[in-house]
Short mmCIF file of C-alpha atoms and ligand atoms in Angstrom, two decimals:
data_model
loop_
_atom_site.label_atom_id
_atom_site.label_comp_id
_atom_site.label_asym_id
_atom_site.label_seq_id
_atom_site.Cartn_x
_atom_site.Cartn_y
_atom_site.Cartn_z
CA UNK T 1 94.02 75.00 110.29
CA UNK T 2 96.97 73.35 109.12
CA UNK T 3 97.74 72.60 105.66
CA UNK T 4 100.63 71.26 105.00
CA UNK T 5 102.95 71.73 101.32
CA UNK T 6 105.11 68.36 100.28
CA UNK T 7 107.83 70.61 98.87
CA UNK T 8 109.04 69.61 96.66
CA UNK T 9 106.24 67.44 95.04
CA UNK T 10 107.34 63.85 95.63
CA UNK T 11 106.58 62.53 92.70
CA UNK T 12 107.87 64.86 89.99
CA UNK T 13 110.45 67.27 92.28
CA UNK T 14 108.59 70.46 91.37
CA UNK T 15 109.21 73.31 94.06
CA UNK T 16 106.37 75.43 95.12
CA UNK T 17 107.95 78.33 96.36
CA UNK T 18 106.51 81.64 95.38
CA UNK T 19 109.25 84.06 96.40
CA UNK T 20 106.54 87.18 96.79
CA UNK T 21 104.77 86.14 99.93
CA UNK T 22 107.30 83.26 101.21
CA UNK T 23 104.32 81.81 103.01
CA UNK T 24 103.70 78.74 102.75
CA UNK T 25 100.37 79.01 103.95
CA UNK T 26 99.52 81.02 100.71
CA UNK T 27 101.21 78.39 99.00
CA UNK T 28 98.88 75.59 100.25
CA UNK T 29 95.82 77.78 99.86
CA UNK T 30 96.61 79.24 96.05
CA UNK T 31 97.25 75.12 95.09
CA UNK T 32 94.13 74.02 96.91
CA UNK T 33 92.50 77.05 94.52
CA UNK T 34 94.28 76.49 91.65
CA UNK T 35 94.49 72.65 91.36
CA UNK T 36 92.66 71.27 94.20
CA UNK T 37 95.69 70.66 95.94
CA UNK T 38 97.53 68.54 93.54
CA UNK T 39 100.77 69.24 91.72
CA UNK T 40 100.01 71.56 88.52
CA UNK T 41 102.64 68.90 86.90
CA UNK T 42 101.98 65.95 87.82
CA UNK T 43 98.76 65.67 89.68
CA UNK T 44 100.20 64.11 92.49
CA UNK T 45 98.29 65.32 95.67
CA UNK T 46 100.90 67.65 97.41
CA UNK T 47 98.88 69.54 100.18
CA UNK T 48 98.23 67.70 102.86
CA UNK T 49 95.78 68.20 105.82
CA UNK T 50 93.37 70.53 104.15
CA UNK T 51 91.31 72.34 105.94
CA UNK T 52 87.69 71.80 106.25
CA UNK T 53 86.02 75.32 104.33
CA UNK T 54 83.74 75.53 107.16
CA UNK T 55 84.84 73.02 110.30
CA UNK T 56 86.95 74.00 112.79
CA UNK T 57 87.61 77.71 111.08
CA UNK T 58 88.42 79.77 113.80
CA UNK T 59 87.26 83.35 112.49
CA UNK T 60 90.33 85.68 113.73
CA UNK T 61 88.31 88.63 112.91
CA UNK T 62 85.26 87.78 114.74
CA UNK T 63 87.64 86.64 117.77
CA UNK T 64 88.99 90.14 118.27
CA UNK T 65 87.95 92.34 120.98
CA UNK T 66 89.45 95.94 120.17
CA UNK T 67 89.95 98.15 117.06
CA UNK T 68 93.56 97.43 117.17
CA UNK T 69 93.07 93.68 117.59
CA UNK T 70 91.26 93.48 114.46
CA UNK T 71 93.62 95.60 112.73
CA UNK T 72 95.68 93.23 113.54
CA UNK T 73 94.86 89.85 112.14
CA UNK T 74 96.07 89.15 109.26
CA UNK T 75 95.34 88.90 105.86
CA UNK T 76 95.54 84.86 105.28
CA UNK T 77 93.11 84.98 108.23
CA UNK T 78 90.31 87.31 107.17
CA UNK T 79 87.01 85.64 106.15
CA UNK T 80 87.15 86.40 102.66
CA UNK T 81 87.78 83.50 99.50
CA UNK T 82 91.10 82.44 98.90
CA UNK T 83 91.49 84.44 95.85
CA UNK T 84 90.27 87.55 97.35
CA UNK T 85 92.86 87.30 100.15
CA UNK T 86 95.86 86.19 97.72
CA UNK T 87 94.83 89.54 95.59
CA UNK T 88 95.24 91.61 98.98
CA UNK T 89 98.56 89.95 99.43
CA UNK T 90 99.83 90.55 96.14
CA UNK T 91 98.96 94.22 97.30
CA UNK T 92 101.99 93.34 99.75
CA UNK T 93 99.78 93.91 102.54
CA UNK T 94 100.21 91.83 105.23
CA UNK T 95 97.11 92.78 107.98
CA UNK T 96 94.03 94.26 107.78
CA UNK T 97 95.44 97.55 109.38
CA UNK T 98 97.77 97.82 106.51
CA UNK T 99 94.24 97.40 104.25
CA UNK T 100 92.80 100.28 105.92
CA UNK T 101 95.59 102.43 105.29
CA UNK T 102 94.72 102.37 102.17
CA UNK T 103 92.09 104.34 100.38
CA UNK T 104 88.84 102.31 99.60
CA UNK T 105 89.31 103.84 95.92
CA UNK T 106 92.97 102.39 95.36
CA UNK T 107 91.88 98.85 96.76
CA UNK T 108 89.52 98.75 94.24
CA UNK T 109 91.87 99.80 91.40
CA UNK T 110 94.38 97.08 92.49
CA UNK T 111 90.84 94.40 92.32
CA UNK T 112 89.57 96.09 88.65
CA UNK T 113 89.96 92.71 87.53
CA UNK T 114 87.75 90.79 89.97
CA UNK T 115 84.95 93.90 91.05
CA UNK T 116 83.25 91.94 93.61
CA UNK T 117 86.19 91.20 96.03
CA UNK T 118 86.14 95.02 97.19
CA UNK T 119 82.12 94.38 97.27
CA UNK T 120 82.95 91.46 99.65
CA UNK T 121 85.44 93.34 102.24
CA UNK T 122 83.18 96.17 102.69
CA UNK T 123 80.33 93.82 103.76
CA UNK T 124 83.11 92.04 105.84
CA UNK T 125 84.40 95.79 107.19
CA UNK T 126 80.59 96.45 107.89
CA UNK T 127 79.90 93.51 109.45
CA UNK T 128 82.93 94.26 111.69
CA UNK T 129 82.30 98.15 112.51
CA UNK T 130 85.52 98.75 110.50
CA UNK T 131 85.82 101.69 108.43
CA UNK T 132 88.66 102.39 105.98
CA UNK T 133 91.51 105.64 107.03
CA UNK T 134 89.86 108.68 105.81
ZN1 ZN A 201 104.56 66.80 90.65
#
């Protein structure tokens, strides 16, 4: 999966740099949300290479063996929507260990605003035999 960010956009010189995540990644994914991967300026298609939402996805979580290997994959690679995962970000969380550290209660206090994200990583943490830190 590689999506690539013309930064900045060639057409009207608008940076897309969101200084809290510095992941460009994010960057692709939140304009492929937002604006279906054009510029919000100019409409001048800036991310290149988009991904496929369903070929060639290589599901990190599912590819993980041990506890601690799922613990491990990150955040941008979980199989939740794009929003969902930017959210969890914003939480400044950068794996799912760092999720599970986290109460089940305060996760859904930081998603009040969209109630059926934390809906959506249970049934991902079920799915998974994951449980959150008691
Ligand atoms: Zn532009």
């Amino acid at each position: 999966m590689t999506s690539h960010v013309l930064n900045p956009c060639p057409q009207c010189g608008r940076r897309f740099d969101f200084p809290l995540t510095g992941c460009m990644t994010f960057v692709a994914e939140s304009l492929i949300a937002n604006s279906n991967g054009k510029c919000p300026e100019c409409g001048t298609p800036v991310v290149v290479d988009q991904p496929l939402p369903t070929a060639e996805h290589v599901d990190s979580l599912a590819a993980a063996q041990t506890d601690s290997e799922k613990r491990d994959v990150k955040i941008v690679d979980l199989p939740l929507s794009i929003r969902c995962r930017l959210q969890i970000h914003k939480m400044n969380i950068e794996t799912l260990g760092g999720l599970l550290q986290i109460s089940k209660d305060a996760v859904r206090q930081q998603l009040a605003e969209s109630p059926t994200y934390i809906d959506d990583i249970q049934s991902m943490l079920d799915e998974h035999g994951l449980k959150w830190q008691p």
